[in-house]
Short mmCIF file of N, CA and C in Angstrom, two decimals:
data_model
loop_
_atom_site.label_atom_id
_atom_site.label_comp_id
_atom_site.label_asym_id
_atom_site.label_seq_id
_atom_site.Cartn_x
_atom_site.Cartn_y
_atom_site.Cartn_z
N MET A 1 65.66 28.50 -2.39
CA MET A 1 65.05 28.63 -2.11
C MET A 1 65.51 28.46 0.42
N ILE A 2 64.02 29.45 1.18
CA ILE A 2 64.51 29.64 2.69
C ILE A 2 62.66 29.23 3.00
N HIS A 3 63.39 28.60 3.98
CA HIS A 3 62.39 27.79 4.17
C HIS A 3 62.40 29.01 5.84
N VAL A 4 61.31 29.34 6.95
CA VAL A 4 61.46 30.48 8.00
C VAL A 4 60.01 29.52 8.77
N LEU A 5 60.26 28.85 10.12
CA LEU A 5 59.63 28.48 11.09
C LEU A 5 59.61 30.14 12.45
N ALA A 6 58.45 31.11 12.36
CA ALA A 6 58.87 32.03 13.48
C ALA A 6 58.14 31.39 14.81
N PHE A 7 58.13 30.99 15.46
CA PHE A 7 57.28 30.94 17.38
C PHE A 7 57.28 31.40 17.62
N ILE A 8 55.97 31.89 18.09
CA ILE A 8 55.26 33.70 18.52
C ILE A 8 54.85 33.26 19.60
N THR A 9 55.33 33.57 21.00
CA THR A 9 54.83 33.62 22.15
C THR A 9 54.19 34.56 22.83
N THR A 10 53.25 35.22 22.73
CA THR A 10 52.40 36.18 23.32
C THR A 10 52.68 36.35 24.59
N LYS A 11 52.14 37.60 25.42
CA LYS A 11 52.08 37.62 27.06
C LYS A 11 50.92 36.67 27.03
N PRO A 12 50.50 36.07 27.88
CA PRO A 12 48.91 35.92 28.10
C PRO A 12 47.47 36.87 27.66
N GLY A 13 46.61 35.70 26.72
CA GLY A 13 45.57 36.27 26.97
C GLY A 13 46.26 37.39 25.50
N MET A 14 47.29 37.90 24.67
CA MET A 14 47.53 38.94 23.70
C MET A 14 47.52 38.17 22.40
N ARG A 15 47.43 36.18 22.36
CA ARG A 15 47.72 35.80 21.16
C ARG A 15 46.60 36.54 20.19
N ASP A 16 45.31 36.87 20.25
CA ASP A 16 44.75 37.08 19.25
C ASP A 16 44.61 38.79 18.29
N ALA A 17 45.67 39.69 19.72
CA ALA A 17 45.63 40.59 19.71
C ALA A 17 47.22 40.37 17.93
N VAL A 18 47.98 40.06 18.47
CA VAL A 18 48.82 40.09 17.82
C VAL A 18 48.77 39.64 16.49
N LEU A 19 47.99 38.65 16.34
CA LEU A 19 47.14 37.59 14.41
C LEU A 19 46.42 39.00 14.44
N ALA A 20 45.88 40.47 14.97
CA ALA A 20 45.31 40.90 14.45
C ALA A 20 46.56 42.12 13.25
N GLU A 21 47.11 42.10 14.56
CA GLU A 21 48.33 42.91 13.45
C GLU A 21 48.92 42.66 12.42
N MET A 22 48.93 41.54 12.33
CA MET A 22 49.91 40.62 11.84
C MET A 22 49.14 40.01 10.06
N ARG A 23 47.50 39.94 10.78
CA ARG A 23 46.69 39.54 9.28
C ARG A 23 46.60 41.37 8.84
N ALA A 24 46.88 41.76 9.28
CA ALA A 24 46.76 43.78 8.78
C ALA A 24 48.04 43.84 7.74
N ASN A 25 48.92 43.12 8.15
CA ASN A 25 50.67 43.66 7.59
C ASN A 25 50.98 42.42 6.87
N ILE A 26 50.26 41.00 6.30
CA ILE A 26 50.17 40.44 5.29
C ILE A 26 50.45 40.73 4.07
N PRO A 27 49.68 41.35 4.03
CA PRO A 27 49.31 41.88 2.51
C PRO A 27 50.52 42.31 1.78
N ALA A 28 51.41 43.17 2.92
CA ALA A 28 52.40 44.26 2.35
C ALA A 28 53.82 43.49 2.22
N VAL A 29 53.43 42.10 3.08
CA VAL A 29 54.65 41.25 2.83
C VAL A 29 54.55 40.40 1.00
N LEU A 30 53.01 40.02 1.87
CA LEU A 30 53.41 39.05 0.53
C LEU A 30 53.26 39.57 -0.94
N ALA A 31 53.13 41.39 -0.87
CA ALA A 31 54.15 41.94 -1.91
C ALA A 31 54.96 42.38 -2.45
N GLU A 32 56.13 41.54 -0.94
CA GLU A 32 57.70 41.58 -1.19
C GLU A 32 58.53 40.87 -2.44
N GLU A 33 59.64 41.25 -3.24
CA GLU A 33 60.06 40.59 -4.07
C GLU A 33 60.34 39.21 -2.97
N GLY A 34 60.00 37.74 -3.50
CA GLY A 34 60.64 36.98 -3.10
C GLY A 34 59.56 36.36 -1.96
N CYS A 35 58.10 36.78 -1.82
CA CYS A 35 57.55 36.34 -0.94
C CYS A 35 57.20 34.78 -1.57
N ILE A 36 57.39 34.04 -1.04
CA ILE A 36 56.60 32.98 -1.34
C ILE A 36 55.54 32.36 -0.96
N GLU A 37 55.16 32.66 0.37
CA GLU A 37 54.71 32.27 0.89
C GLU A 37 55.08 32.38 2.48
N TYR A 38 53.40 33.16 3.43
CA TYR A 38 53.84 33.84 4.79
C TYR A 38 52.81 33.53 5.42
N GLY A 39 52.14 33.49 6.69
CA GLY A 39 51.11 33.40 7.53
C GLY A 39 51.22 32.19 8.97
N PRO A 40 50.22 32.86 9.29
CA PRO A 40 50.61 32.35 11.03
C PRO A 40 49.55 30.92 10.87
N ALA A 41 50.05 30.08 11.55
CA ALA A 41 48.97 28.90 11.99
C ALA A 41 49.00 28.88 13.43
N ILE A 42 48.50 27.93 14.24
CA ILE A 42 47.71 28.49 15.50
C ILE A 42 47.32 26.22 15.16
N ASP A 43 47.33 25.86 17.00
CA ASP A 43 47.08 24.17 16.87
C ASP A 43 46.44 23.88 15.98
N ALA A 44 45.96 23.19 15.53
CA ALA A 44 44.88 22.07 15.10
C ALA A 44 44.13 21.30 16.56
N GLU A 45 42.83 21.56 16.13
CA GLU A 45 41.88 20.81 16.87
C GLU A 45 41.91 19.28 16.21
N GLY A 46 41.64 18.37 17.58
CA GLY A 46 41.37 17.15 17.22
C GLY A 46 42.19 16.23 16.84
N ILE A 47 43.73 16.39 17.00
CA ILE A 47 44.63 15.50 15.84
C ILE A 47 45.30 15.05 17.36
N GLY A 48 44.77 14.88 18.96
CA GLY A 48 44.98 13.79 20.33
C GLY A 48 46.54 13.99 19.73
N PRO A 49 47.15 12.58 20.43
CA PRO A 49 48.66 12.66 21.36
C PRO A 49 49.53 12.32 19.63
N LEU A 50 49.03 12.19 18.44
CA LEU A 50 50.13 13.01 17.47
C LEU A 50 50.90 14.29 17.71
N GLN A 51 50.65 14.86 18.50
CA GLN A 51 50.02 16.07 18.27
C GLN A 51 51.19 16.41 19.28
N THR A 52 52.33 17.47 19.62
CA THR A 52 53.00 18.49 20.37
C THR A 52 52.10 20.22 20.49
N ALA A 53 51.85 20.33 20.92
CA ALA A 53 50.48 21.85 21.24
C ALA A 53 51.46 22.55 21.44
N ILE A 54 51.55 24.31 20.60
CA ILE A 54 52.51 24.92 21.17
C ILE A 54 51.47 25.37 22.01
N GLY A 55 50.43 25.62 21.99
CA GLY A 55 49.21 26.25 23.46
C GLY A 55 48.70 27.69 22.31
N PRO A 56 48.12 28.29 23.97
CA PRO A 56 47.12 29.02 24.14
C PRO A 56 47.43 29.99 23.34
N ASP A 57 48.89 31.18 23.45
CA ASP A 57 49.31 31.89 23.57
C ASP A 57 50.56 31.97 22.66
N SER A 58 50.51 30.91 21.96
CA SER A 58 51.73 30.80 20.77
C SER A 58 50.87 29.89 19.44
N PHE A 59 51.95 30.90 18.36
CA PHE A 59 51.66 30.62 17.42
C PHE A 59 52.52 30.58 15.97
N VAL A 60 52.62 30.09 15.15
CA VAL A 60 53.94 29.86 13.87
C VAL A 60 53.62 30.58 12.51
N VAL A 61 54.54 31.19 12.35
CA VAL A 61 54.50 32.19 11.29
C VAL A 61 55.35 31.02 9.98
N VAL A 62 55.23 31.25 9.46
CA VAL A 62 55.24 29.60 7.46
C VAL A 62 55.65 30.47 7.17
N GLU A 63 57.32 30.87 6.62
CA GLU A 63 57.52 31.68 5.31
C GLU A 63 58.73 30.80 4.59
N LYS A 64 58.78 31.18 2.94
CA LYS A 64 58.94 30.72 2.42
C LYS A 64 59.78 32.09 1.54
N TRP A 65 60.96 31.88 1.37
CA TRP A 65 61.88 32.84 0.37
C TRP A 65 62.28 32.94 -1.12
N SER A 66 62.64 33.11 -1.45
CA SER A 66 63.17 32.55 -3.27
C SER A 66 64.75 32.78 -3.03
N SER A 67 65.44 33.38 -1.67
CA SER A 67 66.66 33.99 -1.40
C SER A 67 66.56 34.36 0.10
N ALA A 68 67.93 33.78 0.59
CA ALA A 68 68.42 34.39 1.79
C ALA A 68 68.30 36.22 1.53
N ALA A 69 68.93 37.43 0.72
CA ALA A 69 68.52 38.53 0.37
C ALA A 69 67.30 38.29 0.66
N THR A 70 66.03 38.10 0.03
CA THR A 70 64.45 38.70 0.23
C THR A 70 64.45 38.54 1.41
N LEU A 71 64.64 37.08 1.84
CA LEU A 71 64.57 37.47 3.48
C LEU A 71 65.32 37.85 4.32
N ALA A 72 66.75 38.99 3.75
CA ALA A 72 66.88 39.83 5.06
C ALA A 72 66.48 41.58 4.60
N ALA A 73 65.95 41.68 3.22
CA ALA A 73 65.21 42.33 2.89
C ALA A 73 64.17 42.33 3.53
N HIS A 74 63.44 41.81 3.52
CA HIS A 74 62.15 41.29 4.42
C HIS A 74 61.69 41.51 5.99
N GLY A 75 63.34 41.51 6.41
CA GLY A 75 63.49 42.31 7.44
C GLY A 75 63.24 43.48 7.91
N ALA A 76 64.16 44.21 6.83
CA ALA A 76 64.78 45.76 7.26
C ALA A 76 63.13 46.53 6.46
N ALA A 77 62.12 46.01 6.11
CA ALA A 77 61.28 46.39 5.14
C ALA A 77 60.40 47.27 5.91
N PRO A 78 60.26 49.17 6.09
CA PRO A 78 59.34 49.62 7.25
C PRO A 78 58.15 48.78 7.39
N HIS A 79 57.54 48.10 6.62
CA HIS A 79 55.91 48.02 7.03
C HIS A 79 56.28 46.48 7.95
N MET A 80 57.64 45.52 8.14
CA MET A 80 57.92 44.55 9.27
C MET A 80 58.74 45.51 10.52
N LYS A 81 59.04 47.41 10.22
CA LYS A 81 59.21 47.41 12.06
C LYS A 81 58.31 48.12 12.18
N ALA A 82 57.52 49.18 11.84
CA ALA A 82 56.07 49.22 12.09
C ALA A 82 55.43 47.70 12.94
N TYR A 83 55.42 47.23 12.01
CA TYR A 83 54.43 46.10 12.82
C TYR A 83 55.40 45.07 14.06
N GLY A 84 56.16 45.87 13.75
CA GLY A 84 57.62 44.89 15.07
C GLY A 84 56.87 46.30 16.45
N ALA A 85 56.92 47.31 15.69
CA ALA A 85 56.60 47.92 16.97
C ALA A 85 55.28 48.23 17.81
N LYS A 86 54.76 47.87 17.75
CA LYS A 86 52.72 47.63 16.84
C LYS A 86 52.80 46.43 18.37
N VAL A 87 53.65 45.27 17.77
CA VAL A 87 53.56 43.97 18.98
C VAL A 87 54.80 43.39 19.68
N ARG A 88 55.26 45.05 19.98
CA ARG A 88 56.77 44.94 20.90
C ARG A 88 55.98 44.30 22.55
N ASP A 89 54.98 44.91 22.94
CA ASP A 89 54.52 44.88 24.21
C ASP A 89 53.88 43.68 24.26
N MET A 90 53.27 42.91 23.32
CA MET A 90 52.35 42.12 23.58
C MET A 90 53.22 40.92 23.29
N VAL A 91 54.31 40.40 22.54
CA VAL A 91 55.52 39.21 22.57
C VAL A 91 56.10 38.94 23.48
N ALA A 92 55.78 37.83 24.37
CA ALA A 92 56.92 37.59 25.56
C ALA A 92 58.65 36.88 25.28
N SER A 93 58.73 36.11 23.17
CA SER A 93 59.51 35.72 22.94
C SER A 93 59.36 35.35 21.54
N ARG A 94 60.40 34.64 20.92
CA ARG A 94 59.97 34.29 19.41
C ARG A 94 61.39 33.57 19.83
N VAL A 95 60.90 32.45 18.28
CA VAL A 95 62.23 31.56 17.97
C VAL A 95 61.82 31.32 16.68
N ILE A 96 63.60 31.87 15.80
CA ILE A 96 63.12 32.14 14.31
C ILE A 96 63.95 30.79 14.10
N HIS A 97 63.38 29.91 13.14
CA HIS A 97 64.72 28.52 12.50
C HIS A 97 64.24 29.35 11.11
N VAL A 98 65.82 29.46 9.91
CA VAL A 98 65.49 29.24 8.43
C VAL A 98 66.22 28.07 8.08
N LEU A 99 66.29 27.85 7.26
CA LEU A 99 66.23 26.29 7.06
C LEU A 99 66.13 26.59 5.61
N SER A 100 67.03 25.52 4.87
CA SER A 100 67.13 25.20 3.86
C SER A 100 66.84 23.89 3.46
N PRO A 101 65.95 23.69 2.01
CA PRO A 101 65.56 22.56 1.58
C PRO A 101 67.00 21.61 1.51
N ALA A 102 66.67 20.01 2.25
CA ALA A 102 67.08 19.24 2.37
C ALA A 102 67.59 18.51 1.50
N ALA A 103 68.73 17.70 0.29
CA ALA A 103 69.07 17.45 -0.35
C ALA A 103 68.91 15.97 -0.79
#
């Protein structure tokens, strides 16, 4: 299994618009072969000093894929290319961590 944490930072005030485009794309992603989990997450409220906030213009996409090959196919999928084109001008940066379970 492959775990992915994609930290997305939007341009100021654009997070909701990017999340709307992402939510519209989620059914297509969940239907992909090998997709186990895929969804956005934002800062939880009321956690206190335990939390390091990612901020109002950021979110994390939490993903699980059955293999590196299915993750690669996801990145090349036509619906992902279309999503990328729609949000390109709204995204300031992205950092993607691809992880394997620790034994």
